[in-house]
mmCIF file of C-alpha atoms in Angstrom:
data_model
loop_
_atom_site.group_PDB
_atom_site.id
_atom_site.type_symbol
_atom_site.label_atom_id
_atom_site.label_comp_id
_atom_site.label_asym_id
_atom_site.label_seq_id
_atom_site.Cartn_x
_atom_site.Cartn_y
_atom_site.Cartn_z
ATOM 1 C CA MET A 1 -153.523 -34.833 -98.766
ATOM 2 C CA ILE A 2 -152.535 -38.587 -99.320
ATOM 3 C CA ILE A 3 -149.052 -39.874 -97.842
ATOM 4 C CA GLY A 4 -147.921 -42.445 -99.458
ATOM 5 C CA GLY A 5 -147.712 -42.865 -103.616
ATOM 6 C CA GLY A 6 -147.701 -46.798 -103.426
ATOM 7 C CA PHE A 7 -150.690 -48.408 -105.032
ATOM 8 C CA ALA A 8 -153.014 -47.362 -102.615
ATOM 9 C CA GLY A 9 -151.996 -43.530 -102.953
ATOM 10 C CA ILE A 10 -151.815 -44.182 -106.497
ATOM 11 C CA ALA A 11 -155.205 -45.474 -107.013
ATOM 12 C CA ALA A 12 -156.943 -43.402 -104.766
ATOM 13 C CA ALA A 13 -155.394 -40.203 -106.699
ATOM 14 C CA HIS A 14 -156.892 -41.751 -109.658
ATOM 15 C CA ALA A 15 -160.175 -42.176 -108.296
ATOM 16 C CA LEU A 16 -160.214 -38.568 -107.440
ATOM 17 C CA LYS A 17 -159.330 -37.297 -111.050
ATOM 18 C CA ARG A 18 -162.469 -36.212 -112.137
ATOM 19 C CA SER A 19 -163.494 -34.653 -108.905
ATOM 20 C CA ASN A 20 -163.634 -31.562 -107.902
ATOM 21 C CA VAL A 21 -160.717 -31.241 -105.913
ATOM 22 C CA ASP A 22 -157.378 -31.079 -104.889
ATOM 23 C CA ILE A 23 -155.118 -33.469 -104.073
ATOM 24 C CA LEU A 24 -151.934 -33.232 -102.555
ATOM 25 C CA LEU A 25 -149.543 -36.351 -102.990
ATOM 26 C CA LEU A 26 -147.074 -36.650 -100.221
ATOM 27 C CA ASP A 27 -143.899 -39.083 -100.306
ATOM 28 C CA ARG A 28 -140.291 -38.401 -99.503
ATOM 29 C CA ARG A 29 -139.705 -40.388 -102.254
ATOM 30 C CA ASN A 30 -139.946 -39.070 -106.456
ATOM 31 C CA HIS A 31 -141.082 -42.356 -107.296
ATOM 32 C CA HIS A 32 -143.470 -45.226 -107.416
ATOM 33 C CA ILE A 33 -142.091 -48.457 -107.016
ATOM 34 C CA PHE A 34 -144.173 -51.797 -109.036
ATOM 35 C CA GLN A 35 -142.983 -53.753 -105.624
ATOM 36 C CA PRO A 36 -143.728 -57.250 -107.073
ATOM 37 C CA LEU A 37 -140.871 -56.640 -109.768
ATOM 38 C CA LEU A 38 -138.287 -55.602 -106.997
ATOM 39 C CA TYR A 39 -136.802 -59.451 -106.029
ATOM 40 C CA GLN A 40 -135.495 -58.636 -110.366
ATOM 41 C CA VAL A 41 -133.948 -55.442 -109.859
ATOM 42 C CA ALA A 42 -131.928 -57.377 -106.229
ATOM 43 C CA THR A 43 -131.242 -59.713 -108.412
ATOM 44 C CA ALA A 44 -129.855 -58.229 -111.513
ATOM 45 C CA VAL A 45 -133.102 -58.760 -114.098
ATOM 46 C CA LEU A 46 -133.995 -55.511 -114.510
ATOM 47 C CA ALA A 47 -132.553 -51.986 -114.207
ATOM 48 C CA PRO A 48 -134.543 -50.218 -111.044
ATOM 49 C CA SER A 49 -135.775 -47.077 -113.403
ATOM 50 C CA GLU A 50 -137.125 -50.150 -115.229
ATOM 51 C CA ILE A 51 -140.509 -50.681 -112.618
ATOM 52 C CA ALA A 52 -139.971 -47.236 -110.944
ATOM 53 C CA ALA A 53 -142.248 -43.800 -112.255
ATOM 54 C CA PRO A 54 -141.542 -40.669 -111.073
ATOM 55 C CA PHE A 55 -144.900 -39.075 -109.682
ATOM 56 C CA ARG A 56 -144.496 -35.478 -110.916
ATOM 57 C CA GLN A 57 -145.359 -37.262 -114.756
ATOM 58 C CA LEU A 58 -148.887 -38.522 -112.290
ATOM 59 C CA GLU A 59 -148.800 -34.760 -112.159
ATOM 60 C CA ALA A 60 -148.227 -34.185 -115.484
ATOM 61 C CA LYS A 61 -151.127 -36.405 -116.688
ATOM 62 C CA GLN A 62 -153.322 -35.421 -113.700
ATOM 63 C CA LYS A 63 -154.073 -31.100 -113.231
ATOM 64 C CA ASN A 64 -156.158 -31.603 -109.655
ATOM 65 C CA LEU A 65 -152.669 -33.526 -108.886
ATOM 66 C CA SER A 66 -149.851 -31.679 -107.092
ATOM 67 C CA VAL A 67 -146.971 -33.965 -105.577
ATOM 68 C CA LEU A 68 -145.044 -32.532 -101.951
ATOM 69 C CA LEU A 69 -141.623 -34.626 -101.563
ATOM 70 C CA ALA A 70 -140.814 -34.615 -97.737
ATOM 71 C CA GLU A 71 -141.203 -36.602 -94.776
ATOM 72 C CA VAL A 72 -144.454 -36.897 -92.104
ATOM 73 C CA LYS A 73 -142.853 -35.233 -88.731
ATOM 74 C CA ALA A 74 -146.438 -35.402 -87.105
ATOM 75 C CA ILE A 75 -150.201 -35.791 -87.160
ATOM 76 C CA ASN A 76 -153.064 -33.776 -86.173
ATOM 77 C CA PRO A 77 -156.464 -34.984 -86.711
ATOM 78 C CA ALA A 78 -157.911 -32.982 -84.715
ATOM 79 C CA ALA A 79 -156.964 -29.703 -86.465
ATOM 80 C CA ARG A 80 -156.510 -31.727 -89.453
ATOM 81 C CA ALA A 81 -153.033 -30.725 -90.062
ATOM 82 C CA VAL A 82 -149.525 -32.148 -91.028
ATOM 83 C CA GLU A 83 -146.731 -31.553 -90.107
ATOM 84 C CA VAL A 84 -144.055 -32.312 -92.588
ATOM 85 C CA ILE A 85 -140.357 -31.601 -93.578
ATOM 86 C CA CYS A 86 -139.096 -30.718 -97.262
ATOM 87 C CA PRO A 87 -135.490 -31.596 -97.803
ATOM 88 C CA GLY A 88 -133.705 -27.972 -97.891
ATOM 89 C CA VAL A 89 -136.198 -25.659 -96.873
ATOM 90 C CA GLY A 90 -137.325 -27.310 -93.481
ATOM 91 C CA SER A 91 -140.766 -27.792 -91.516
ATOM 92 C CA ARG A 92 -143.651 -26.121 -93.081
ATOM 93 C CA LYS A 93 -147.289 -27.289 -91.592
ATOM 94 C CA VAL A 94 -149.761 -28.275 -94.499
ATOM 95 C CA GLU A 95 -153.739 -28.413 -93.486
ATOM 96 C CA TYR A 96 -156.505 -30.580 -95.148
ATOM 97 C CA ASP A 97 -160.613 -31.848 -95.625
ATOM 98 C CA PHE A 98 -159.396 -35.535 -95.756
ATOM 99 C CA LEU A 99 -156.222 -37.396 -95.495
ATOM 100 C CA VAL A 100 -155.451 -40.769 -96.877
ATOM 101 C CA VAL A 101 -153.070 -42.721 -95.153
ATOM 102 C CA ALA A 102 -151.350 -44.820 -97.192
ATOM 103 C CA THR A 103 -147.745 -46.096 -95.453
ATOM 104 C CA GLY A 104 -147.201 -49.371 -96.846
ATOM 105 C CA MET A 105 -145.000 -51.690 -95.151
ATOM 106 C CA ARG A 106 -141.481 -51.547 -93.591
ATOM 107 C CA PRO A 107 -139.823 -55.537 -92.720
ATOM 108 C CA SER A 108 -140.371 -56.788 -89.618
ATOM 109 C CA TYR A 109 -136.987 -58.187 -87.317
ATOM 110 C CA PHE A 110 -139.861 -59.653 -84.525
ATOM 111 C CA GLY A 111 -138.246 -57.375 -82.245
ATOM 112 C CA HIS A 112 -134.869 -58.466 -82.747
ATOM 113 C CA ASP A 113 -133.795 -55.084 -84.727
ATOM 114 C CA GLU A 114 -129.871 -55.172 -84.551
ATOM 115 C CA PHE A 115 -130.043 -57.887 -87.174
ATOM 116 C CA ALA A 116 -131.216 -55.162 -90.075
ATOM 117 C CA ARG A 117 -127.901 -54.124 -90.085
ATOM 118 C CA PHE A 118 -126.685 -57.417 -91.319
ATOM 119 C CA ALA A 119 -129.948 -58.800 -93.032
ATOM 120 C CA PRO A 120 -131.757 -56.037 -95.582
ATOM 121 C CA GLY A 121 -135.082 -56.243 -96.263
ATOM 122 C CA LEU A 122 -136.755 -56.024 -99.684
ATOM 123 C CA LYS A 123 -139.183 -52.502 -99.490
ATOM 124 C CA SER A 124 -137.714 -49.840 -101.677
ATOM 125 C CA LEU A 125 -135.414 -49.535 -104.828
ATOM 126 C CA ASN A 126 -132.015 -48.782 -102.438
ATOM 127 C CA ASP A 127 -132.747 -51.797 -100.620
ATOM 128 C CA ALA A 128 -132.510 -53.738 -103.446
ATOM 129 C CA GLU A 129 -129.623 -52.251 -105.125
ATOM 130 C CA THR A 130 -128.202 -53.085 -101.788
ATOM 131 C CA ILE A 131 -129.238 -56.657 -101.758
ATOM 132 C CA ARG A 132 -127.422 -56.885 -105.647
ATOM 133 C CA THR A 133 -124.478 -55.330 -104.654
ATOM 134 C CA LYS A 134 -124.468 -57.681 -102.165
ATOM 135 C CA ILE A 135 -125.221 -60.800 -103.901
ATOM 136 C CA LEU A 136 -122.642 -59.798 -106.837
ATOM 137 C CA SER A 137 -119.672 -58.332 -104.303
ATOM 138 C CA ALA A 138 -119.762 -62.210 -102.702
ATOM 139 C CA PHE A 139 -118.621 -63.921 -105.857
ATOM 140 C CA GLU A 140 -115.464 -60.913 -106.093
ATOM 141 C CA LEU A 141 -115.230 -61.449 -102.712
ATOM 142 C CA ALA A 142 -114.958 -65.614 -103.087
ATOM 143 C CA GLU A 143 -112.738 -65.072 -106.245
ATOM 144 C CA SER A 144 -109.843 -63.128 -105.014
ATOM 145 C CA THR A 145 -109.544 -64.808 -101.683
ATOM 146 C CA ASP A 146 -107.511 -68.924 -101.171
ATOM 147 C CA ASP A 147 -109.089 -69.064 -98.081
ATOM 148 C CA GLU A 148 -111.433 -72.127 -98.913
ATOM 149 C CA LYS A 149 -114.189 -71.703 -95.524
ATOM 150 C CA GLU A 150 -114.304 -68.051 -96.404
ATOM 151 C CA ARG A 151 -115.112 -68.118 -99.688
ATOM 152 C CA ALA A 152 -117.731 -70.709 -99.032
ATOM 153 C CA ARG A 153 -118.943 -68.362 -96.554
ATOM 154 C CA GLN A 154 -119.169 -65.843 -99.569
ATOM 155 C CA MET A 155 -120.927 -68.355 -102.092
ATOM 156 C CA THR A 156 -123.772 -69.435 -99.315
ATOM 157 C CA PHE A 157 -127.061 -66.981 -99.262
ATOM 158 C CA VAL A 158 -129.048 -67.115 -96.811
ATOM 159 C CA LEU A 159 -132.502 -66.091 -97.168
ATOM 160 C CA VAL A 160 -134.940 -65.770 -93.896
ATOM 161 C CA GLY A 161 -138.826 -65.983 -94.771
ATOM 162 C CA ALA A 162 -140.355 -68.584 -97.544
ATOM 163 C CA GLY A 163 -143.032 -66.145 -98.116
ATOM 164 C CA PRO A 164 -143.135 -65.451 -102.247
ATOM 165 C CA THR A 165 -140.839 -62.457 -101.783
ATOM 166 C CA GLY A 166 -138.004 -65.163 -100.017
ATOM 167 C CA VAL A 167 -139.396 -68.028 -102.734
ATOM 168 C CA GLU A 168 -139.472 -66.111 -105.589
ATOM 169 C CA LEU A 169 -136.346 -64.706 -104.895
ATOM 170 C CA ALA A 170 -134.595 -67.492 -104.012
ATOM 171 C CA ALA A 171 -135.303 -68.827 -107.245
ATOM 172 C CA SER A 172 -134.006 -65.816 -108.723
ATOM 173 C CA ILE A 173 -130.276 -66.233 -107.275
ATOM 174 C CA ALA A 174 -130.479 -70.153 -107.954
ATOM 175 C CA GLN A 175 -130.713 -69.285 -111.869
ATOM 176 C CA LEU A 176 -128.236 -66.421 -112.022
ATOM 177 C CA VAL A 177 -125.511 -68.907 -109.855
ATOM 178 C CA SER A 178 -126.710 -71.944 -112.483
ATOM 179 C CA VAL A 179 -126.628 -70.018 -115.841
ATOM 180 C CA THR A 180 -125.499 -65.648 -115.582
ATOM 181 C CA LEU A 181 -122.841 -66.076 -113.833
ATOM 182 C CA ARG A 182 -121.562 -69.715 -115.733
ATOM 183 C CA LYS A 183 -118.277 -69.336 -117.161
ATOM 184 C CA ASN A 184 -117.697 -66.018 -115.600
ATOM 185 C CA PHE A 185 -114.654 -66.730 -112.950
ATOM 186 C CA ARG A 186 -111.821 -68.638 -113.524
ATOM 187 C CA ASN A 187 -111.633 -69.342 -109.868
ATOM 188 C CA ILE A 188 -114.611 -70.772 -108.554
ATOM 189 C CA ASP A 189 -118.121 -72.302 -110.032
ATOM 190 C CA PRO A 190 -120.917 -70.185 -109.068
ATOM 191 C CA ALA A 191 -123.490 -72.615 -109.366
ATOM 192 C CA GLU A 192 -121.903 -74.711 -106.293
ATOM 193 C CA SER A 193 -122.822 -71.838 -104.039
ATOM 194 C CA ARG A 194 -125.218 -72.660 -101.313
ATOM 195 C CA ILE A 195 -129.125 -71.176 -101.487
ATOM 196 C CA VAL A 196 -130.833 -71.877 -98.165
ATOM 197 C CA LEU A 197 -134.407 -70.218 -97.527
ATOM 198 C CA LEU A 198 -135.902 -69.923 -93.639
ATOM 199 C CA ASP A 199 -138.612 -70.390 -92.444
ATOM 200 C CA GLY A 200 -140.241 -71.194 -88.981
ATOM 201 C CA GLY A 201 -143.755 -71.826 -90.574
ATOM 202 C CA ALA A 202 -144.592 -75.469 -91.531
ATOM 203 C CA ARG A 203 -143.782 -74.659 -95.493
ATOM 204 C CA VAL A 204 -143.147 -72.030 -98.016
ATOM 205 C CA LEU A 205 -145.737 -70.294 -99.359
ATOM 206 C CA SER A 206 -148.365 -71.280 -96.045
ATOM 207 C CA THR A 207 -151.406 -68.178 -97.159
ATOM 208 C CA PHE A 208 -151.192 -70.522 -100.587
ATOM 209 C CA ALA A 209 -153.359 -74.607 -100.994
ATOM 210 C CA GLU A 210 -150.821 -77.003 -99.457
ATOM 211 C CA SER A 211 -150.793 -78.669 -103.301
ATOM 212 C CA LEU A 212 -149.599 -75.106 -104.283
ATOM 213 C CA SER A 213 -146.917 -75.553 -102.196
ATOM 214 C CA LYS A 214 -145.416 -78.640 -102.128
ATOM 215 C CA LYS A 215 -145.073 -78.019 -105.852
ATOM 216 C CA VAL A 216 -143.169 -74.799 -105.604
ATOM 217 C CA ALA A 217 -141.091 -77.452 -102.690
ATOM 218 C CA ARG A 218 -140.239 -79.928 -104.847
ATOM 219 C CA ARG A 219 -139.728 -76.942 -107.735
ATOM 220 C CA LEU A 220 -136.812 -74.450 -105.604
ATOM 221 C CA ASP A 221 -135.469 -78.898 -104.871
ATOM 222 C CA LYS A 222 -135.330 -78.622 -108.827
ATOM 223 C CA LEU A 223 -133.104 -75.676 -108.435
ATOM 224 C CA GLY A 224 -131.161 -76.860 -106.009
ATOM 225 C CA VAL A 225 -132.212 -74.075 -102.932
ATOM 226 C CA GLU A 226 -132.763 -75.542 -99.338
ATOM 227 C CA VAL A 227 -135.302 -75.179 -97.295
ATOM 228 C CA LEU A 228 -135.461 -75.733 -94.033
ATOM 229 C CA THR A 229 -138.698 -75.419 -92.798
ATOM 230 C CA GLY A 230 -140.233 -74.864 -89.261
ATOM 231 C CA VAL A 231 -137.097 -73.613 -87.895
ATOM 232 C CA LYS A 232 -136.120 -70.113 -86.401
ATOM 233 C CA VAL A 233 -134.198 -67.537 -86.431
ATOM 234 C CA GLU A 234 -132.101 -66.876 -83.714
ATOM 235 C CA ARG A 235 -129.499 -64.482 -84.657
ATOM 236 C CA VAL A 236 -128.125 -62.773 -87.760
ATOM 237 C CA ASP A 237 -124.591 -61.736 -87.228
ATOM 238 C CA ASP A 238 -121.439 -60.816 -89.780
ATOM 239 C CA GLN A 239 -120.747 -64.139 -89.913
ATOM 240 C CA GLY A 240 -124.050 -65.461 -90.915
ATOM 241 C CA VAL A 241 -127.278 -66.700 -89.422
ATOM 242 C CA ILE A 242 -127.560 -69.399 -86.369
ATOM 243 C CA ALA A 243 -130.803 -71.167 -86.781
ATOM 244 C CA ALA A 244 -132.384 -74.192 -84.530
ATOM 245 C CA GLY A 245 -128.835 -73.686 -82.627
ATOM 246 C CA GLU A 246 -126.711 -74.403 -86.051
ATOM 247 C CA ARG A 247 -124.698 -71.799 -87.553
ATOM 248 C CA ILE A 248 -125.003 -71.359 -91.257
ATOM 249 C CA PRO A 249 -121.717 -69.443 -92.664
ATOM 250 C CA SER A 250 -123.009 -67.379 -94.511
ATOM 251 C CA ALA A 251 -121.671 -63.324 -96.084
ATOM 252 C CA THR A 252 -124.626 -62.556 -97.308
ATOM 253 C CA VAL A 253 -128.121 -63.074 -95.771
ATOM 254 C CA LEU A 254 -131.487 -61.923 -96.876
ATOM 255 C CA TRP A 255 -134.615 -60.667 -94.227
ATOM 256 C CA THR A 256 -138.132 -61.777 -96.667
ATOM 257 C CA ALA A 257 -139.601 -62.845 -93.312
ATOM 258 C CA GLY A 258 -142.248 -59.907 -91.685
ATOM 259 C CA VAL A 259 -143.667 -56.876 -92.563
ATOM 260 C CA ALA A 260 -144.932 -54.213 -89.806
ATOM 261 C CA ALA A 261 -146.549 -50.979 -90.491
ATOM 262 C CA SER A 262 -145.420 -47.287 -91.355
ATOM 263 C CA PRO A 263 -144.243 -45.072 -87.877
ATOM 264 C CA VAL A 264 -146.443 -42.556 -89.606
ATOM 265 C CA ILE A 265 -149.841 -44.735 -88.435
ATOM 266 C CA LYS A 266 -148.625 -44.481 -84.954
ATOM 267 C CA MET A 267 -149.004 -40.072 -85.318
ATOM 268 C CA LEU A 268 -152.876 -41.138 -85.887
ATOM 269 C CA GLY A 269 -153.416 -42.197 -81.832
ATOM 270 C CA THR A 270 -155.072 -44.971 -83.448
ATOM 271 C CA THR A 271 -155.807 -48.422 -82.306
ATOM 272 C CA MET A 272 -153.403 -50.527 -83.655
ATOM 273 C CA ASP A 273 -153.215 -54.261 -84.256
ATOM 274 C CA ARG A 274 -149.458 -56.201 -83.354
ATOM 275 C CA ALA A 275 -148.063 -55.377 -86.454
ATOM 276 C CA GLY A 276 -148.825 -51.233 -86.032
ATOM 277 C CA ARG A 277 -151.001 -51.546 -88.848
ATOM 278 C CA ALA A 278 -154.756 -49.289 -87.851
ATOM 279 C CA LEU A 279 -158.021 -51.125 -87.399
ATOM 280 C CA VAL A 280 -159.834 -49.106 -89.465
ATOM 281 C CA GLY A 281 -163.931 -49.526 -90.079
ATOM 282 C CA PRO A 282 -165.724 -50.526 -93.145
ATOM 283 C CA PHE A 283 -165.430 -47.030 -94.964
ATOM 284 C CA LEU A 284 -161.468 -47.502 -94.400
ATOM 285 C CA HIS A 285 -161.429 -44.571 -92.177
ATOM 286 C CA ILE A 286 -159.972 -44.607 -87.890
ATOM 287 C CA PRO A 287 -162.776 -44.420 -85.621
ATOM 288 C CA GLU A 288 -161.504 -40.726 -83.853
ATOM 289 C CA ALA A 289 -161.497 -39.099 -87.519
ATOM 290 C CA PRO A 290 -164.367 -40.956 -90.239
ATOM 291 C CA GLU A 291 -162.286 -37.769 -92.600
ATOM 292 C CA VAL A 292 -159.050 -39.605 -92.516
ATOM 293 C CA PHE A 293 -158.363 -42.820 -93.914
ATOM 294 C CA VAL A 294 -155.896 -45.393 -93.891
ATOM 295 C CA ALA A 295 -155.418 -47.948 -97.187
ATOM 296 C CA GLY A 296 -153.715 -50.338 -98.164
ATOM 297 C CA ASP A 297 -151.013 -52.549 -96.365
ATOM 298 C CA ALA A 298 -151.340 -50.345 -93.105
ATOM 299 C CA ALA A 299 -155.045 -50.880 -92.361
ATOM 300 C CA ALA A 300 -156.183 -53.984 -90.910
ATOM 301 C CA ILE A 301 -159.312 -54.876 -92.192
ATOM 302 C CA THR A 302 -161.572 -57.760 -91.194
ATOM 303 C CA GLN A 303 -164.072 -59.806 -93.990
ATOM 304 C CA ASP A 304 -165.527 -62.690 -93.128
ATOM 305 C CA GLY A 305 -163.762 -63.323 -90.428
ATOM 306 C CA HIS A 306 -160.735 -63.184 -92.615
ATOM 307 C CA PRO A 307 -157.807 -60.118 -92.760
ATOM 308 C CA VAL A 308 -157.736 -58.976 -95.700
ATOM 309 C CA PRO A 309 -154.166 -59.655 -96.782
ATOM 310 C CA GLY A 310 -151.425 -57.176 -97.594
ATOM 311 C CA VAL A 311 -151.222 -57.450 -101.286
ATOM 312 C CA ALA A 312 -151.460 -55.295 -104.061
ATOM 313 C CA GLN A 313 -154.737 -55.942 -105.115
ATOM 314 C CA ALA A 314 -156.008 -55.649 -101.983
ATOM 315 C CA ALA A 315 -154.399 -51.742 -101.922
ATOM 316 C CA ILE A 316 -155.610 -51.236 -105.190
ATOM 317 C CA GLN A 317 -159.033 -51.766 -104.270
ATOM 318 C CA GLN A 318 -158.846 -49.804 -101.660
ATOM 319 C CA GLY A 319 -157.390 -47.326 -102.168
ATOM 320 C CA ARG A 320 -159.468 -46.680 -105.399
ATOM 321 C CA PHE A 321 -162.249 -46.912 -102.445
ATOM 322 C CA VAL A 322 -160.990 -44.272 -100.667
ATOM 323 C CA GLY A 323 -160.818 -42.383 -103.479
ATOM 324 C CA ARG A 324 -164.222 -42.533 -104.582
ATOM 325 C CA LEU A 325 -165.678 -41.814 -101.506
ATOM 326 C CA ILE A 326 -164.125 -39.013 -101.306
ATOM 327 C CA ALA A 327 -165.341 -37.865 -104.082
ATOM 328 C CA HIS A 328 -168.857 -38.599 -103.540
ATOM 329 C CA ARG A 329 -168.739 -36.576 -99.746
ATOM 330 C CA ALA A 330 -167.208 -33.659 -101.524
ATOM 331 C CA LYS A 331 -169.977 -33.789 -103.648
ATOM 332 C CA GLY A 332 -172.742 -34.056 -100.974
ATOM 333 C CA ARG A 333 -173.661 -37.942 -101.644
ATOM 334 C CA LYS A 334 -174.007 -40.339 -99.225
ATOM 335 C CA ASP A 335 -171.255 -43.086 -98.202
ATOM 336 C CA GLY A 336 -172.886 -46.021 -100.088
ATOM 337 C CA ARG A 337 -171.888 -50.048 -98.963
ATOM 338 C CA PRO A 338 -168.686 -50.379 -97.412
ATOM 339 C CA PHE A 339 -165.419 -51.811 -98.685
ATOM 340 C CA ARG A 340 -165.400 -55.333 -99.549
ATOM 341 C CA TYR A 341 -162.271 -56.703 -101.070
ATOM 342 C CA ARG A 342 -162.768 -59.105 -104.369
ATOM 343 C CA ASN A 343 -159.906 -61.650 -104.586
ATOM 344 C CA LYS A 344 -158.824 -62.302 -108.029
ATOM 345 C CA GLY A 345 -156.049 -64.225 -107.261
ATOM 346 C CA ASN A 346 -152.065 -65.328 -105.635
ATOM 347 C CA MET A 347 -149.785 -65.136 -107.270
ATOM 348 C CA ALA A 348 -146.076 -66.350 -107.171
ATOM 349 C CA VAL A 349 -143.028 -67.018 -109.722
ATOM 350 C CA VAL A 350 -140.398 -69.052 -108.929
ATOM 351 C CA GLY A 351 -137.591 -68.640 -111.944
ATOM 352 C CA LYS A 352 -138.219 -69.286 -115.699
ATOM 353 C CA ASN A 353 -141.082 -71.253 -116.922
ATOM 354 C CA PHE A 354 -142.531 -71.892 -113.902
ATOM 355 C CA ALA A 355 -145.501 -70.023 -111.074
ATOM 356 C CA VAL A 356 -148.393 -71.342 -109.097
ATOM 357 C CA LEU A 357 -151.810 -69.368 -108.959
ATOM 358 C CA GLU A 358 -154.548 -69.783 -106.799
ATOM 359 C CA VAL A 359 -157.911 -68.329 -107.094
ATOM 360 C CA GLY A 360 -161.323 -69.720 -105.348
ATOM 361 C CA TRP A 361 -161.177 -73.902 -106.054
ATOM 362 C CA LEU A 362 -158.853 -72.831 -109.517
ATOM 363 C CA ARG A 363 -154.620 -74.066 -107.950
ATOM 364 C CA THR A 364 -152.917 -74.138 -110.888
ATOM 365 C CA GLY A 365 -149.006 -74.299 -111.482
ATOM 366 C CA GLY A 366 -146.547 -74.761 -114.681
ATOM 367 C CA PHE A 367 -145.713 -72.604 -117.544
ATOM 368 C CA LEU A 368 -148.961 -71.515 -118.933
ATOM 369 C CA THR A 369 -148.837 -70.272 -115.455
ATOM 370 C CA TRP A 370 -145.424 -68.577 -115.583
ATOM 371 C CA LEU A 371 -147.204 -66.973 -119.294
ATOM 372 C CA VAL A 372 -149.748 -65.428 -117.691
ATOM 373 C CA TRP A 373 -147.921 -64.462 -114.397
ATOM 374 C CA ALA A 374 -145.635 -62.448 -117.203
ATOM 375 C CA ALA A 375 -147.942 -61.040 -119.090
ATOM 376 C CA LEU A 376 -150.370 -59.569 -115.950
ATOM 377 C CA HIS A 377 -146.863 -58.330 -114.649
ATOM 378 C CA VAL A 378 -146.397 -56.352 -118.005
ATOM 379 C CA LEU A 379 -150.165 -54.644 -117.986
ATOM 380 C CA ALA A 380 -149.767 -53.514 -114.538
ATOM 381 C CA LEU A 381 -146.434 -51.682 -114.740
ATOM 382 C CA PRO A 382 -147.092 -47.562 -114.119
ATOM 383 C CA GLN A 383 -145.885 -46.489 -117.716
ATOM 384 C CA LEU A 384 -145.969 -47.216 -121.302
ATOM 385 C CA GLN A 385 -141.809 -46.532 -121.080
ATOM 386 C CA ASN A 386 -142.140 -49.133 -118.433
ATOM 387 C CA ARG A 387 -143.422 -52.495 -120.165
ATOM 388 C CA PHE A 388 -141.800 -51.909 -123.137
ATOM 389 C CA ARG A 389 -138.303 -51.736 -121.337
ATOM 390 C CA VAL A 390 -139.238 -55.044 -119.171
ATOM 391 C CA GLN A 391 -140.833 -56.464 -121.988
ATOM 392 C CA THR A 392 -137.651 -56.320 -124.066
ATOM 393 C CA GLN A 393 -135.063 -56.942 -121.185
ATOM 394 C CA TRP A 394 -137.503 -60.012 -119.859
ATOM 395 C CA PHE A 395 -137.357 -61.582 -123.582
ATOM 396 C CA TRP A 396 -133.080 -60.963 -124.091
ATOM 397 C CA SER A 397 -132.869 -62.843 -120.533
ATOM 398 C CA TYR A 398 -134.865 -66.115 -121.757
ATOM 399 C CA LEU A 399 -132.962 -66.164 -125.164
ATOM 400 C CA THR A 400 -129.564 -65.406 -124.084
ATOM 401 C CA GLY A 401 -130.171 -66.399 -119.453
ATOM 402 C CA GLN A 402 -128.385 -62.901 -119.393
ATOM 403 C CA ARG A 403 -128.600 -59.940 -116.696
ATOM 404 C CA SER A 404 -128.303 -56.621 -118.233
ATOM 405 C CA SER A 405 -127.731 -54.565 -114.335
ATOM 406 C CA ARG A 406 -124.780 -56.752 -113.081
ATOM 407 C CA LEU A 407 -124.070 -53.256 -111.070
ATOM 408 C CA ILE A 408 -122.051 -53.151 -108.281
ATOM 409 C CA SER A 409 -122.545 -49.923 -106.889
ATOM 410 C CA GLU A 410 -119.222 -47.919 -105.414
ATOM 411 C CA ALA A 411 -119.258 -46.612 -101.368
ATOM 412 C CA PRO A 412 -118.477 -42.847 -101.667
ATOM 413 C CA ARG A 413 -114.541 -41.985 -100.986
ATOM 414 C CA PRO A 414 -113.120 -39.436 -99.850
ATOM 415 C CA PRO A 415 -111.841 -36.843 -102.344
ATOM 416 C CA GLU A 416 -108.077 -36.996 -101.916
ATOM 417 C CA SER A 417 -108.084 -41.323 -103.079
ATOM 418 C CA ARG A 418 -110.775 -40.442 -106.184
#
């Protein structure tokens, strides 16, 4: 059984494709999301369907794979069973021989869960559509109001967290307001919007080399993004944020800061780190049960004195490792070598024509790096149709500056008002 259809879960399933095993992939959603491009859905560059693929399509291609749409209620490692809730059916118990938990991460508000109501994170398609609606609605409200203070509040966007997601999202919003929405309104100029990127650390992209961090900061400044580092957010409410004792009025606050592991990890009854990730051994299983593996962002593993980063390439490598390990065990073979992460480099894109790359001693940024970023992301998309549609949309957007998915989701309305 594989719980979670993210990068690690899918990689584990693919690694078991030719093994004489039956695989059950369990997820509460019916689709796999290419998370590195979620920010482009949130900023109307791409539609949700362009970065997602249904699990049922995987089932059609892989004969030993079955998919179950359900949510985990409890895990009993001693009985090797998982209790799940299936929509419209109710609770049922599913047994397993091997269990792979690859449930990923969720936003962490560092003990201030009340912030979530006013500052959505970005981990799912629903999150992306919520953010897209908030951003686009802000301009509609700014256009319709005669109150200058309220108009300024609507046109102020605050992002909390200057990691890759925060940087990419801020840059994309900056280009949305300066290019895509230009001349779309009569009473406001979207280019006058204020975009503020806050972080409690000393610099943006703290996991990258300082030289690249400085390049990114300069690029953000050129795009019109205000970067405020060394600033901690004290309060988030319906009027904006209070950071370092100063109120920043904003109708759109986005949370791009910390993450925490899925609550499913707690059900394993194993030791966890401060972020709620399972502390796994060199073969990625929990100490209490060698047949239970944790892979991807939900796993905490140290290599050469440093934690393995929670990035897509690490999740894919861990999922592939676990899948091959289970295949060997199913044949009665020994486990072989323990898991070792191979860093293929880190990348971040900062708007149009600019990205940064860090691979070992190589640290570079600019247009050519952006081309490499674009090519790698197109090739990594889950299906051929995703690659074709994203490539076509990017080409159109690059030439015209337009974005094809500028839709504001409607809230449910009572039948009598329809």
